[in-house]
PDB file of C-alpha atoms and ligand atoms in Angstrom:
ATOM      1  CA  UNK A  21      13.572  65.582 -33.098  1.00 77.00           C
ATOM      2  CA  UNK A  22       9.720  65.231 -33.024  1.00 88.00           C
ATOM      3  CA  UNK A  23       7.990  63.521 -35.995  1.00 94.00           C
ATOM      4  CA  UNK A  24       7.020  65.945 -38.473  1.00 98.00           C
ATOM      5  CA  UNK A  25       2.368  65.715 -38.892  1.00 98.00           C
ATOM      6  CA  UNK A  26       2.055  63.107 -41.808  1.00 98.00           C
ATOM      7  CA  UNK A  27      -0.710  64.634 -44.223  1.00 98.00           C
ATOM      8  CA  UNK A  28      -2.681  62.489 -46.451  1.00 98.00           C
ATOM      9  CA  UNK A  29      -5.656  64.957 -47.812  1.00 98.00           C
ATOM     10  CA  UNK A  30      -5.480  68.061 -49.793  1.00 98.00           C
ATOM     11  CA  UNK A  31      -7.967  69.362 -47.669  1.00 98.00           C
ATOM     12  CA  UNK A  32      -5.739  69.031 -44.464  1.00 98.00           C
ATOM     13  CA  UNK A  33      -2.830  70.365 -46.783  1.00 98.00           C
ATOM     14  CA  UNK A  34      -5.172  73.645 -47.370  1.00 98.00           C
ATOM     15  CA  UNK A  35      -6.193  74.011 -43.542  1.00 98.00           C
ATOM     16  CA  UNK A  36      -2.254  74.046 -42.662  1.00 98.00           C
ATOM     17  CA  UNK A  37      -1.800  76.555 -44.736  1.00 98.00           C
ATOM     18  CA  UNK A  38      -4.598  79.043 -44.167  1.00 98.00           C
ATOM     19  CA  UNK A  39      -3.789  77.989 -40.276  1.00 98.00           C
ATOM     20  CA  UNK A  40       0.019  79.285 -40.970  1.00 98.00           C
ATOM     21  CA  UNK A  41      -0.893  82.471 -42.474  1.00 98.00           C
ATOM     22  CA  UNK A  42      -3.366  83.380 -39.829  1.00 98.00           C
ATOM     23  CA  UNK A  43      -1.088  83.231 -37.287  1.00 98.00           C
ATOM     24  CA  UNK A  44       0.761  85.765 -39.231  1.00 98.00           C
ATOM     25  CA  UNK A  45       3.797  82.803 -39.758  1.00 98.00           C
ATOM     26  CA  UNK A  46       5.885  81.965 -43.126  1.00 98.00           C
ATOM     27  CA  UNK A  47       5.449  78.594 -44.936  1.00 98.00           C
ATOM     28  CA  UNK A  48       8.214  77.396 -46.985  1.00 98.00           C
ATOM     29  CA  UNK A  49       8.008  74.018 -49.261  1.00 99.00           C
ATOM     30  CA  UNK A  50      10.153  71.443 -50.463  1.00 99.00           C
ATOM     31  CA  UNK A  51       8.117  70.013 -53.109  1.00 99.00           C
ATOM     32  CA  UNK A  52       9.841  66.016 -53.690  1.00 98.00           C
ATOM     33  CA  UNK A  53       8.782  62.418 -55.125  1.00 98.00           C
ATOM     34  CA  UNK A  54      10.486  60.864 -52.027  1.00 98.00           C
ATOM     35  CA  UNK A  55      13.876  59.182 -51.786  1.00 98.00           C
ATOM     36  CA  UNK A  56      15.284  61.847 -50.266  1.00 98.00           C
ATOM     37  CA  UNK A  57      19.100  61.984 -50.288  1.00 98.00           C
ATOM     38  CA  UNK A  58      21.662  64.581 -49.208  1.00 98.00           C
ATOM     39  CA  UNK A  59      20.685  67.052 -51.206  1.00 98.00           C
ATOM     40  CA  UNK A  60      16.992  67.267 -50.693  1.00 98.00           C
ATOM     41  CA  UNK A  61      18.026  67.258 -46.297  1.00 98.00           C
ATOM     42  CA  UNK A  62      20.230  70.444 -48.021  1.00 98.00           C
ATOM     43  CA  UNK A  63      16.511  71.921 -49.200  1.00 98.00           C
ATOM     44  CA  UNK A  64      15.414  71.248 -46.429  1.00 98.00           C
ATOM     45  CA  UNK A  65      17.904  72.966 -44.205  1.00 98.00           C
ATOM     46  CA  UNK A  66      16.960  76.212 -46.333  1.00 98.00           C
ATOM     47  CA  UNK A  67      13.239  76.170 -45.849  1.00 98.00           C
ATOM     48  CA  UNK A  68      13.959  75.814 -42.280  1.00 98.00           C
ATOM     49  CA  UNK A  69      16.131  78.873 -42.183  1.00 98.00           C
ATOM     50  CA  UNK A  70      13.511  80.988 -43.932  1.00 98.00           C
ATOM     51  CA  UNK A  71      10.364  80.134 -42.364  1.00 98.00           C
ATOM     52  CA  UNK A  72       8.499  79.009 -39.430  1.00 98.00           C
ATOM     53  CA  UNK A  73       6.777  76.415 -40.899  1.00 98.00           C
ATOM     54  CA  UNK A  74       8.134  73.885 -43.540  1.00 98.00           C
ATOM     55  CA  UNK A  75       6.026  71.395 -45.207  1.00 98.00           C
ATOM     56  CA  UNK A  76       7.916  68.857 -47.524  1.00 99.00           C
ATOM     57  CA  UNK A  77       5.606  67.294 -50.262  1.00 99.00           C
ATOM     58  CA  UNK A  78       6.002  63.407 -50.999  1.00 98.00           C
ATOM     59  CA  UNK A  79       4.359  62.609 -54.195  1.00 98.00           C
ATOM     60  CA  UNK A  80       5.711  60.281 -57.503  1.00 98.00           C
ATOM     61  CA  UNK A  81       3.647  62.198 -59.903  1.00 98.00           C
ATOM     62  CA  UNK A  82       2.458  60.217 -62.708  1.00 98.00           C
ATOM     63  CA  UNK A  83       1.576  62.771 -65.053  1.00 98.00           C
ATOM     64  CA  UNK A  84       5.044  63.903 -65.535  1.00 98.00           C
ATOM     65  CA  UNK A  85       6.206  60.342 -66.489  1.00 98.00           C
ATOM     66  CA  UNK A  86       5.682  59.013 -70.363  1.00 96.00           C
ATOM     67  CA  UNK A  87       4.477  55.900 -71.325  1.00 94.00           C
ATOM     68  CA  UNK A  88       7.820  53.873 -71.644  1.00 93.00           C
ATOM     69  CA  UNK A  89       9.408  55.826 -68.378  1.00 95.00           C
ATOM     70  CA  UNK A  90      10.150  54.254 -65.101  1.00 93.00           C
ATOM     71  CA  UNK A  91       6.818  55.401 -62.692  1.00 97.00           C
ATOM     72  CA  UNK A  92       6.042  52.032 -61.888  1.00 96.00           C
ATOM     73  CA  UNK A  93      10.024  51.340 -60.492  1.00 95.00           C
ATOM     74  CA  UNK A  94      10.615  55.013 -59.530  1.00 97.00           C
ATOM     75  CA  UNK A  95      12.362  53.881 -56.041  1.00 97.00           C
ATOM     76  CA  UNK A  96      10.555  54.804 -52.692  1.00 97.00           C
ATOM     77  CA  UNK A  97      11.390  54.300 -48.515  1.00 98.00           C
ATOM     78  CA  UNK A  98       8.712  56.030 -47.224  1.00 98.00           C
ATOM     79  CA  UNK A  99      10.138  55.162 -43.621  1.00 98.00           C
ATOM     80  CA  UNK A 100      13.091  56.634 -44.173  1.00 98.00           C
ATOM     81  CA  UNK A 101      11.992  59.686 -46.027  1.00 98.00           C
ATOM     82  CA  UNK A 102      10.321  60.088 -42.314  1.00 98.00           C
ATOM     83  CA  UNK A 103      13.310  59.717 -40.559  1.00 98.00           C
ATOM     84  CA  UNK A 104      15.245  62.146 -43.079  1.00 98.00           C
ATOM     85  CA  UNK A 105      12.254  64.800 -42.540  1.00 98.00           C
ATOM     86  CA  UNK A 106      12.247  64.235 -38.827  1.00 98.00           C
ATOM     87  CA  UNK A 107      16.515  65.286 -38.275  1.00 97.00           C
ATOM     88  CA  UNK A 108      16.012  67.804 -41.252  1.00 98.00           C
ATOM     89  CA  UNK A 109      12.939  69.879 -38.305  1.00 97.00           C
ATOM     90  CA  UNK A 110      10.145  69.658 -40.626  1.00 98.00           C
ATOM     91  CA  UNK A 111       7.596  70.498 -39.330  1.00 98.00           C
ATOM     92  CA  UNK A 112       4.161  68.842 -41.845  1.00 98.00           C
ATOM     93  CA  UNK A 113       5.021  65.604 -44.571  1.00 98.00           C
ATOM     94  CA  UNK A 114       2.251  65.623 -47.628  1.00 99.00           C
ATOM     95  CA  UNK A 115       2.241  62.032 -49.143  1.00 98.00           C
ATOM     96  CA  UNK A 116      -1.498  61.986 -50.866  1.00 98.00           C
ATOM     97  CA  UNK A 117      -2.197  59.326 -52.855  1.00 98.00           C
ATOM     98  CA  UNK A 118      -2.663  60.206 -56.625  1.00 98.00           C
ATOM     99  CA  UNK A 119      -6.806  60.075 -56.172  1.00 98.00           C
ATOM    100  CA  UNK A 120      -6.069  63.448 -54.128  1.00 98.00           C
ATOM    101  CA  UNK A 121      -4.378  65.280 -56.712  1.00 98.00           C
ATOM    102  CA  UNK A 122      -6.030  63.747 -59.796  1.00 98.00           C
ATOM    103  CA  UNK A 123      -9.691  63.003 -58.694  1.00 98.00           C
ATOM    104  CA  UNK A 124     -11.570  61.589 -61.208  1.00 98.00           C
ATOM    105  CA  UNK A 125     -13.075  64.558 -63.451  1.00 98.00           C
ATOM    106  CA  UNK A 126      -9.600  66.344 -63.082  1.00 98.00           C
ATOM    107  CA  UNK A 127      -9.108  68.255 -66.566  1.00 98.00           C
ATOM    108  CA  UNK A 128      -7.157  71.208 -65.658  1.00 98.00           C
ATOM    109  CA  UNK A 129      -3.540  71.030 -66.290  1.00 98.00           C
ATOM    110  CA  UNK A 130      -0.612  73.961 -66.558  1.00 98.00           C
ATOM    111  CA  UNK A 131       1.717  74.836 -69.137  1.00 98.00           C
ATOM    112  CA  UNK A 132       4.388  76.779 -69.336  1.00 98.00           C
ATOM    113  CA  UNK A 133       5.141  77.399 -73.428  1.00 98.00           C
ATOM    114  CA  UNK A 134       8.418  77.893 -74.246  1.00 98.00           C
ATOM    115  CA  UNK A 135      10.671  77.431 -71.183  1.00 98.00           C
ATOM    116  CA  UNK A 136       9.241  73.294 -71.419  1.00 98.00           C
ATOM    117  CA  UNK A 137      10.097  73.445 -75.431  1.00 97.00           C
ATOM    118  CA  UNK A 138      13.503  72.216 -75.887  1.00 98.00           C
ATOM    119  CA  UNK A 139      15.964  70.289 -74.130  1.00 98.00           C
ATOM    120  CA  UNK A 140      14.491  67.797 -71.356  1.00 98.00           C
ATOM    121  CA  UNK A 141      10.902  68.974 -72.598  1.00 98.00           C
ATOM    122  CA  UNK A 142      12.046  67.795 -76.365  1.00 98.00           C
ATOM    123  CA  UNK A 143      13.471  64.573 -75.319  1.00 97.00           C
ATOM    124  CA  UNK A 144      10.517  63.785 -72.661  1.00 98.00           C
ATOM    125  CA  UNK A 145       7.305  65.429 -74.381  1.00 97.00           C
ATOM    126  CA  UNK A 146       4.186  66.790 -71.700  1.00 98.00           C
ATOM    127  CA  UNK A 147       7.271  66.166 -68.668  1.00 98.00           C
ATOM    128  CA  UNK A 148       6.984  69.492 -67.733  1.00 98.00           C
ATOM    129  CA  UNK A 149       3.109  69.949 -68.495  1.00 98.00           C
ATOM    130  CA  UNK A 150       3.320  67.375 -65.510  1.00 98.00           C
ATOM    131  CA  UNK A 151       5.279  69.237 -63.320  1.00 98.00           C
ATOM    132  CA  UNK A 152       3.989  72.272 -63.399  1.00 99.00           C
ATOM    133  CA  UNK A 153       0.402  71.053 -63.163  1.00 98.00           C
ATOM    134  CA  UNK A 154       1.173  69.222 -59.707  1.00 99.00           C
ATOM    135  CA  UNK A 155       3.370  72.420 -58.845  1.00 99.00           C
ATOM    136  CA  UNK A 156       0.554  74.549 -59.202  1.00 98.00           C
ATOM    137  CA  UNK A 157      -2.074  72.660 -56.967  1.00 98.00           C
ATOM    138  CA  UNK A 158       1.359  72.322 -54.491  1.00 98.00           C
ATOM    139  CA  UNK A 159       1.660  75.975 -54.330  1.00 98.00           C
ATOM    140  CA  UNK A 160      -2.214  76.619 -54.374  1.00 98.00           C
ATOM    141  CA  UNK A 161      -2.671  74.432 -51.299  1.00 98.00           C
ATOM    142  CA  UNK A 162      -0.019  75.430 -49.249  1.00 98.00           C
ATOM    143  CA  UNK A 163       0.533  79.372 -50.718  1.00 98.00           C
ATOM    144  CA  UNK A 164       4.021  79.102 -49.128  1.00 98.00           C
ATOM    145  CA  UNK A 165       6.123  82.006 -49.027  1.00 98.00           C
ATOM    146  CA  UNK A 166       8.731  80.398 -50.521  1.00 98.00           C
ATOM    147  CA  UNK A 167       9.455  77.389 -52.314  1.00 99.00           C
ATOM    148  CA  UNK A 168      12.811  75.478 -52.537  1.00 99.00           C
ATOM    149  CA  UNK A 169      14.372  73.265 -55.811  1.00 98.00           C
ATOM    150  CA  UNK A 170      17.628  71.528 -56.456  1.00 98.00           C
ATOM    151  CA  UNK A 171      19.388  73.027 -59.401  1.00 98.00           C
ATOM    152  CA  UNK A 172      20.130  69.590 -60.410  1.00 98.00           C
ATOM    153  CA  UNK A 173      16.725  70.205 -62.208  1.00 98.00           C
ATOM    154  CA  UNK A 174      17.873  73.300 -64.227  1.00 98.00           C
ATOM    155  CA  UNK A 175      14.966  73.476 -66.277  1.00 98.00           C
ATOM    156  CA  UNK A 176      12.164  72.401 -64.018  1.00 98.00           C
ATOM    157  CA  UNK A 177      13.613  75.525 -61.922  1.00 98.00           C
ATOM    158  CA  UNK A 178      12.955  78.013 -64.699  1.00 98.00           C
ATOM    159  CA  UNK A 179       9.999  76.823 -65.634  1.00 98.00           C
ATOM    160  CA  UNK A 180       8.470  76.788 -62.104  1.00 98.00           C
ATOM    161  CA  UNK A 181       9.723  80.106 -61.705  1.00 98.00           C
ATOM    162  CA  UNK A 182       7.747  81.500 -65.000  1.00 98.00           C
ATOM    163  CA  UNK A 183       4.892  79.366 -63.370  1.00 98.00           C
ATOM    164  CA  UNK A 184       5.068  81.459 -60.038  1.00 98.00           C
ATOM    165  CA  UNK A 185       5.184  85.174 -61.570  1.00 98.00           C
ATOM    166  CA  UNK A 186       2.806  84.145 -64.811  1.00 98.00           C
ATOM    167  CA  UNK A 187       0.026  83.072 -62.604  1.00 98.00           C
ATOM    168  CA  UNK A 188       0.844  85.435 -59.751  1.00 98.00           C
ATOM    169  CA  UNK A 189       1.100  82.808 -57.242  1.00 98.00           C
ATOM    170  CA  UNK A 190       3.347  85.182 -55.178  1.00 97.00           C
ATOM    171  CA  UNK A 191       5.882  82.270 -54.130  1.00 98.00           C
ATOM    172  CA  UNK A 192       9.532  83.374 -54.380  1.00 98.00           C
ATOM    173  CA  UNK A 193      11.245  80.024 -55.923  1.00 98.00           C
ATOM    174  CA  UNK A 194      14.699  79.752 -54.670  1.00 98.00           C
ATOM    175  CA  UNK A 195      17.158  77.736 -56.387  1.00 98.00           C
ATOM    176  CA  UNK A 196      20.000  75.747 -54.136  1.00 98.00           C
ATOM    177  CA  UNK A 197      23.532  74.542 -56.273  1.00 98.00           C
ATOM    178  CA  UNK A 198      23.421  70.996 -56.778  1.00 98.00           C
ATOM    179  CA  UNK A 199      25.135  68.465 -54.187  1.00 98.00           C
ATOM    180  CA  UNK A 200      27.585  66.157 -55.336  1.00 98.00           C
ATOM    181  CA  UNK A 201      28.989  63.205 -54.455  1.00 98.00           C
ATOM    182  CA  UNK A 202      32.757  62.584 -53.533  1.00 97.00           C
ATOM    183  CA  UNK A 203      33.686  62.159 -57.230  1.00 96.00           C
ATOM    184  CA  UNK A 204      31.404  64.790 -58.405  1.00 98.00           C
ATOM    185  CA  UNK A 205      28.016  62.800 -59.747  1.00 98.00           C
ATOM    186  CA  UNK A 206      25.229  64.857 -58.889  1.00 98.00           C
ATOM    187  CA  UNK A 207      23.061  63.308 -56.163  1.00 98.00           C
ATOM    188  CA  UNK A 208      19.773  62.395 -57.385  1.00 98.00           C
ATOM    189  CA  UNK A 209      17.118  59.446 -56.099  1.00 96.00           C
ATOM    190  CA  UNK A 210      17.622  57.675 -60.107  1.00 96.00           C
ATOM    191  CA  UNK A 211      21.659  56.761 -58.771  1.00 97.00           C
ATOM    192  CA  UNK A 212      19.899  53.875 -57.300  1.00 97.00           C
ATOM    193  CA  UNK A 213      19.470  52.291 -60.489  1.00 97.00           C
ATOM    194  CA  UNK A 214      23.289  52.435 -61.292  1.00 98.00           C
ATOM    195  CA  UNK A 215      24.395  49.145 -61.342  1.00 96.00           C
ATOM    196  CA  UNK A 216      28.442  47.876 -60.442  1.00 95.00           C
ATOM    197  CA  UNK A 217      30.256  49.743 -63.330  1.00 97.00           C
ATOM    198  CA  UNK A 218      27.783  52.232 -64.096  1.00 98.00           C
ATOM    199  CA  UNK A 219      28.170  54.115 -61.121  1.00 98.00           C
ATOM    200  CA  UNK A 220      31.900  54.568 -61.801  1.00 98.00           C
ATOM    201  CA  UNK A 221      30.941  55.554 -66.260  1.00 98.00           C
ATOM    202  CA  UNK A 222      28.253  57.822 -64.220  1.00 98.00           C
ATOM    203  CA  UNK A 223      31.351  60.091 -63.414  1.00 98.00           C
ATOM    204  CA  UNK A 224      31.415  60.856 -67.078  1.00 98.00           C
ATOM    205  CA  UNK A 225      28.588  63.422 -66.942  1.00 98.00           C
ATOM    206  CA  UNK A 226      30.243  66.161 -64.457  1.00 98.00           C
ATOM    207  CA  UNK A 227      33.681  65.364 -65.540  1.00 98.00           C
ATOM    208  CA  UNK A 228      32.513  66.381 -69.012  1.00 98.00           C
ATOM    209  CA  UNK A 229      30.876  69.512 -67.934  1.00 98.00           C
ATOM    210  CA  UNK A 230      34.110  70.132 -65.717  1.00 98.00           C
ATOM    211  CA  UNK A 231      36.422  69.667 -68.806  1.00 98.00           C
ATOM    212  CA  UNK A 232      34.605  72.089 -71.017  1.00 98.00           C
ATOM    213  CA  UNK A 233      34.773  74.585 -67.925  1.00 98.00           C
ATOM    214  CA  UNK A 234      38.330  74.141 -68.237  1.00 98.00           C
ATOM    215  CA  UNK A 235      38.097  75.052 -71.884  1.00 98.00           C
ATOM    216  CA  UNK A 236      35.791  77.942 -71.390  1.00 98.00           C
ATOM    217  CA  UNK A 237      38.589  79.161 -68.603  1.00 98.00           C
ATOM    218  CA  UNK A 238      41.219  79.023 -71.166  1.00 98.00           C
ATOM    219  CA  UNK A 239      39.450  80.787 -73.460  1.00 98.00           C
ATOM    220  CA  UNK A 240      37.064  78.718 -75.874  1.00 98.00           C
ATOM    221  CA  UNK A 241      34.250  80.358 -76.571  1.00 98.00           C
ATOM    222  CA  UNK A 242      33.176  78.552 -79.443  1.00 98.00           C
ATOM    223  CA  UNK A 243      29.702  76.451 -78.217  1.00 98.00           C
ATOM    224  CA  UNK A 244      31.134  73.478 -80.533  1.00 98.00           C
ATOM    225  CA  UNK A 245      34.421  73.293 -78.474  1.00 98.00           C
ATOM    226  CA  UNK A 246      32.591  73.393 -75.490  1.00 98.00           C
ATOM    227  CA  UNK A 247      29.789  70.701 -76.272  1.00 98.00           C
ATOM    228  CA  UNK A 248      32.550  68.589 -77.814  1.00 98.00           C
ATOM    229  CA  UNK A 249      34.544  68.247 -74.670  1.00 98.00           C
ATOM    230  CA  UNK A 250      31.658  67.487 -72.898  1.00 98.00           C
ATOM    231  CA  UNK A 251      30.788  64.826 -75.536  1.00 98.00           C
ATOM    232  CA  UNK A 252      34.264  63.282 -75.409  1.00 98.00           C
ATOM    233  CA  UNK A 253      33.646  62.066 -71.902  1.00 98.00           C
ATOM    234  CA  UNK A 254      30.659  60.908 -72.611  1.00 98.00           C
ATOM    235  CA  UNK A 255      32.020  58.282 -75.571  1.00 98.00           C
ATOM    236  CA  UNK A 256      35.462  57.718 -73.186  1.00 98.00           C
ATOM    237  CA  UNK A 257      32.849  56.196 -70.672  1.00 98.00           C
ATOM    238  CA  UNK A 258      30.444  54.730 -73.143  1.00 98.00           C
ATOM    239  CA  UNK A 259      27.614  56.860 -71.846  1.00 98.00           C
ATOM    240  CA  UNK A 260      24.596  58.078 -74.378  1.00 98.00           C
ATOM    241  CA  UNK A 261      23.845  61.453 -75.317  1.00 98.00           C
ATOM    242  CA  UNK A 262      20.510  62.666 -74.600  1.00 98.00           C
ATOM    243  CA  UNK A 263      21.313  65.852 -75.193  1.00 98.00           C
ATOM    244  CA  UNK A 264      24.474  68.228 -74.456  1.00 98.00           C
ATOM    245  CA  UNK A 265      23.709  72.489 -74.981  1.00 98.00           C
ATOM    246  CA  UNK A 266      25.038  75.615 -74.022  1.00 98.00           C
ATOM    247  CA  UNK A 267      21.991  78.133 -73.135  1.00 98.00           C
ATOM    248  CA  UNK A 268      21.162  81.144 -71.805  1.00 98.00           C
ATOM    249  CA  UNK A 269      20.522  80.722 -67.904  1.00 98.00           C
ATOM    250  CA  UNK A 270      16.915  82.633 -67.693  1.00 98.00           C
ATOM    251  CA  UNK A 271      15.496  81.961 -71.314  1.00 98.00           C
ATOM    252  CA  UNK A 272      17.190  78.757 -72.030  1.00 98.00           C
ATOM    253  CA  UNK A 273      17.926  79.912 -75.714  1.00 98.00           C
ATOM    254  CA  UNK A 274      20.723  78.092 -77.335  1.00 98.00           C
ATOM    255  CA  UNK A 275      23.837  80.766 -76.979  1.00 98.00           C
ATOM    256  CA  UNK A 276      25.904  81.585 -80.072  1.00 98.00           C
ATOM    257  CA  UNK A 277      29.192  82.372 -77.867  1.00 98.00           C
ATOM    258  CA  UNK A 278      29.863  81.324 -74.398  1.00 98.00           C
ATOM    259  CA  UNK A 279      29.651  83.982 -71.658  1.00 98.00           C
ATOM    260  CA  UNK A 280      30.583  83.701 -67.738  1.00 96.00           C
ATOM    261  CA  UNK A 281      26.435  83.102 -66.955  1.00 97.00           C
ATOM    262  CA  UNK A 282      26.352  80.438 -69.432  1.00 98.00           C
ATOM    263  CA  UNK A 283      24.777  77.054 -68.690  1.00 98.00           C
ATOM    264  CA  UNK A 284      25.762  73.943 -69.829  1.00 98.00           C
ATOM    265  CA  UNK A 285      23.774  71.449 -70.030  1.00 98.00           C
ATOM    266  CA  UNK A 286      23.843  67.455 -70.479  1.00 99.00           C
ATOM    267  CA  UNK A 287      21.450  64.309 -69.994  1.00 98.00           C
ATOM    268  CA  UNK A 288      22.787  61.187 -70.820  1.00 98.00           C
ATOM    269  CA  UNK A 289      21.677  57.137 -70.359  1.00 98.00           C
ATOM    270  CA  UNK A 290      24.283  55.391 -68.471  1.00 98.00           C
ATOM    271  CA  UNK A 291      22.984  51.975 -69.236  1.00 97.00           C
ATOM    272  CA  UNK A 292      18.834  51.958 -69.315  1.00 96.00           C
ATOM    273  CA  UNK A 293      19.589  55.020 -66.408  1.00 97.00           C
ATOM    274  CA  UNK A 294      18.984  58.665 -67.678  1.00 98.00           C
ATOM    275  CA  UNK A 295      20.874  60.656 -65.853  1.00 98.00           C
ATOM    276  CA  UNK A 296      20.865  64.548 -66.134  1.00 98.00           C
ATOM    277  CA  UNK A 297      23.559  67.578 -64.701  1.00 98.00           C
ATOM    278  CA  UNK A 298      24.424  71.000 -65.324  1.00 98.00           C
ATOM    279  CA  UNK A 299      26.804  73.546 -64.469  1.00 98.00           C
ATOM    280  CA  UNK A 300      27.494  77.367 -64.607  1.00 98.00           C
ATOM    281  CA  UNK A 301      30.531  78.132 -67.474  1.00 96.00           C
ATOM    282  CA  UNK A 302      31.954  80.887 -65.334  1.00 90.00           C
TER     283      UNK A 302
HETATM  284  O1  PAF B 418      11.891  67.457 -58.807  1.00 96.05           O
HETATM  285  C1  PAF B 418      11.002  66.667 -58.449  1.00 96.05           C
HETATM  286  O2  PAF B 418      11.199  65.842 -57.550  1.00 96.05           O
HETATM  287  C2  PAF B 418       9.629  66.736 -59.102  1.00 96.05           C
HETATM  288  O3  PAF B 418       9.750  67.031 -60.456  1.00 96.05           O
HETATM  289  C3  PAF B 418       8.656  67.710 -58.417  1.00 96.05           C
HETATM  290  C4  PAF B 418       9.157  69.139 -58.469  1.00 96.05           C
HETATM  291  C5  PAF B 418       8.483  67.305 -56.952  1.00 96.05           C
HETATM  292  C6  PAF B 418       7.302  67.659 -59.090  1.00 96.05           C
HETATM  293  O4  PAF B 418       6.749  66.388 -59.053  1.00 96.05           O
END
């Protein structure tokens, strides 16, 4: 596999672009902070299938950290993102340093109201005033045709989705189911921080969700059945609640009744690791 173009500038990021669509050829992105596991090669397996050209983005954006988050340790293998990129066919890596997307005299930033409100955006205020500022200048520099997220990331999906169609950015979003490992934790770069007997309690989070699919299966409808089953494997494995809710799947309003669409929801700290999964009820 040849070594996908390394890209360092936002100006070269802008030239690929405006090259791509000149030639009349699709762009699709896979916007990441590096890491890159399983499920981000899965992303990028679906850009490749829908375009000609796939650029993957390699960025640890500060702005969507707070103050007493983990920026400075977020992990990073540049090398072997590379390599990951390389098997995966990509075609163009973007790894600019943060002067590129924050020059000094940068004021502008994005918001998107109420999707950020509640839920991840309560528990981590201006998180997703940080993502969808940096998802903005991604999508205005490359204008891909498409744009691919892990649902791992519920939220951040919906609200870069509003973020597309509110500022007619014209980049259909697509969503891909979230990859799991063997014993169902959802694969995500922050597993690295699980230490010895974490990474077993870590199970806690999908076997939750799991259990109050079972529920919802059998009949429960009731969002406090639901959120309590989910909650009892959280204590059994002496994980924290962040945050555990049953929502509408577009609007992310809290639901008074479960329905087959349903999402549900949890975050939870597994030691100092916060550690966040979601499924579909139905
Ligand atoms: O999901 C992520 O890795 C980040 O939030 C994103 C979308 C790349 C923005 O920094």
């Amino acid at each position: 596999m040849a070594a996908p173009a390394v890209l360092t500038t936002a100006r070269e990021a802008a030239d690929i672009a405006e090259a791509t669509r000149r030639a009349g050829r699709r762009l699709s992105l896979v916007p990441t902070m590096g890491y890159l596991h399983a499920g981000h090669v899965r992303l990028m397996a679906e850009a490749r299938a829908r375009a000609d050209v796939v650029a993957v983005s390699i960025f640890v954006n500060p702005t969507q950290f707070g103050p007493a988050e983990d920026l400075s340790r977020y992990p990073s293998d540049f090398a072997g993102d590379l390599a990951a990129c390389a098997q995966a066919g990509v075609d163009v890596v973007f790894h600019p340093d943060v002067q590129q997307m924050y020059p000094a005299g940068h004021q502008t930033s994005v918001e998107v109201a109420e999707l950020s409100r509640g839920l991840c955006g309560e528990r981590r205020p201006g998180h997703f005033r940080g993502v969808a500022t940096v998802v903005a200048q991604l999508f205005s520099l490359f204008r891909p045709h498409t744009a691919i997220f892990g649902e791992k990331d519920y939220q951040q999906l919906q609200v870069v989705r509003r973020l597309s169609t509110d500022l007619h950015l014209g980049v259909e979003v697509v969503g891909m189911p979230i990859l799991r490992e063997a014993d169902g934790l959802a694969m995500s770069s922050r597993n690295a921080y699980l230490k010895g007997a974490e990474r077993t309690r870590a199970r806690a989070l999908f076997m939750g969700l799991e259990a109050a699919r079972v529920r919802f299966r059998e009949g429960t409808v009731e969002p406090a059945l639901l959120l309590g089953a989910v909650r009892e494997a959280l204590r059994a494995a002496d994980v924290r609640e962040d945050y555990v809710a049953l929502v509408d799947p577009d609007t992310l309003v809290p639901l008074a009744r479960a329905v087959p669409r349903a999402r549900l929801l949890v975050a939870g700290f597994v030691g100092a690791t916060r550690l966040i999964d979601n499924v579909e009820l139905g």
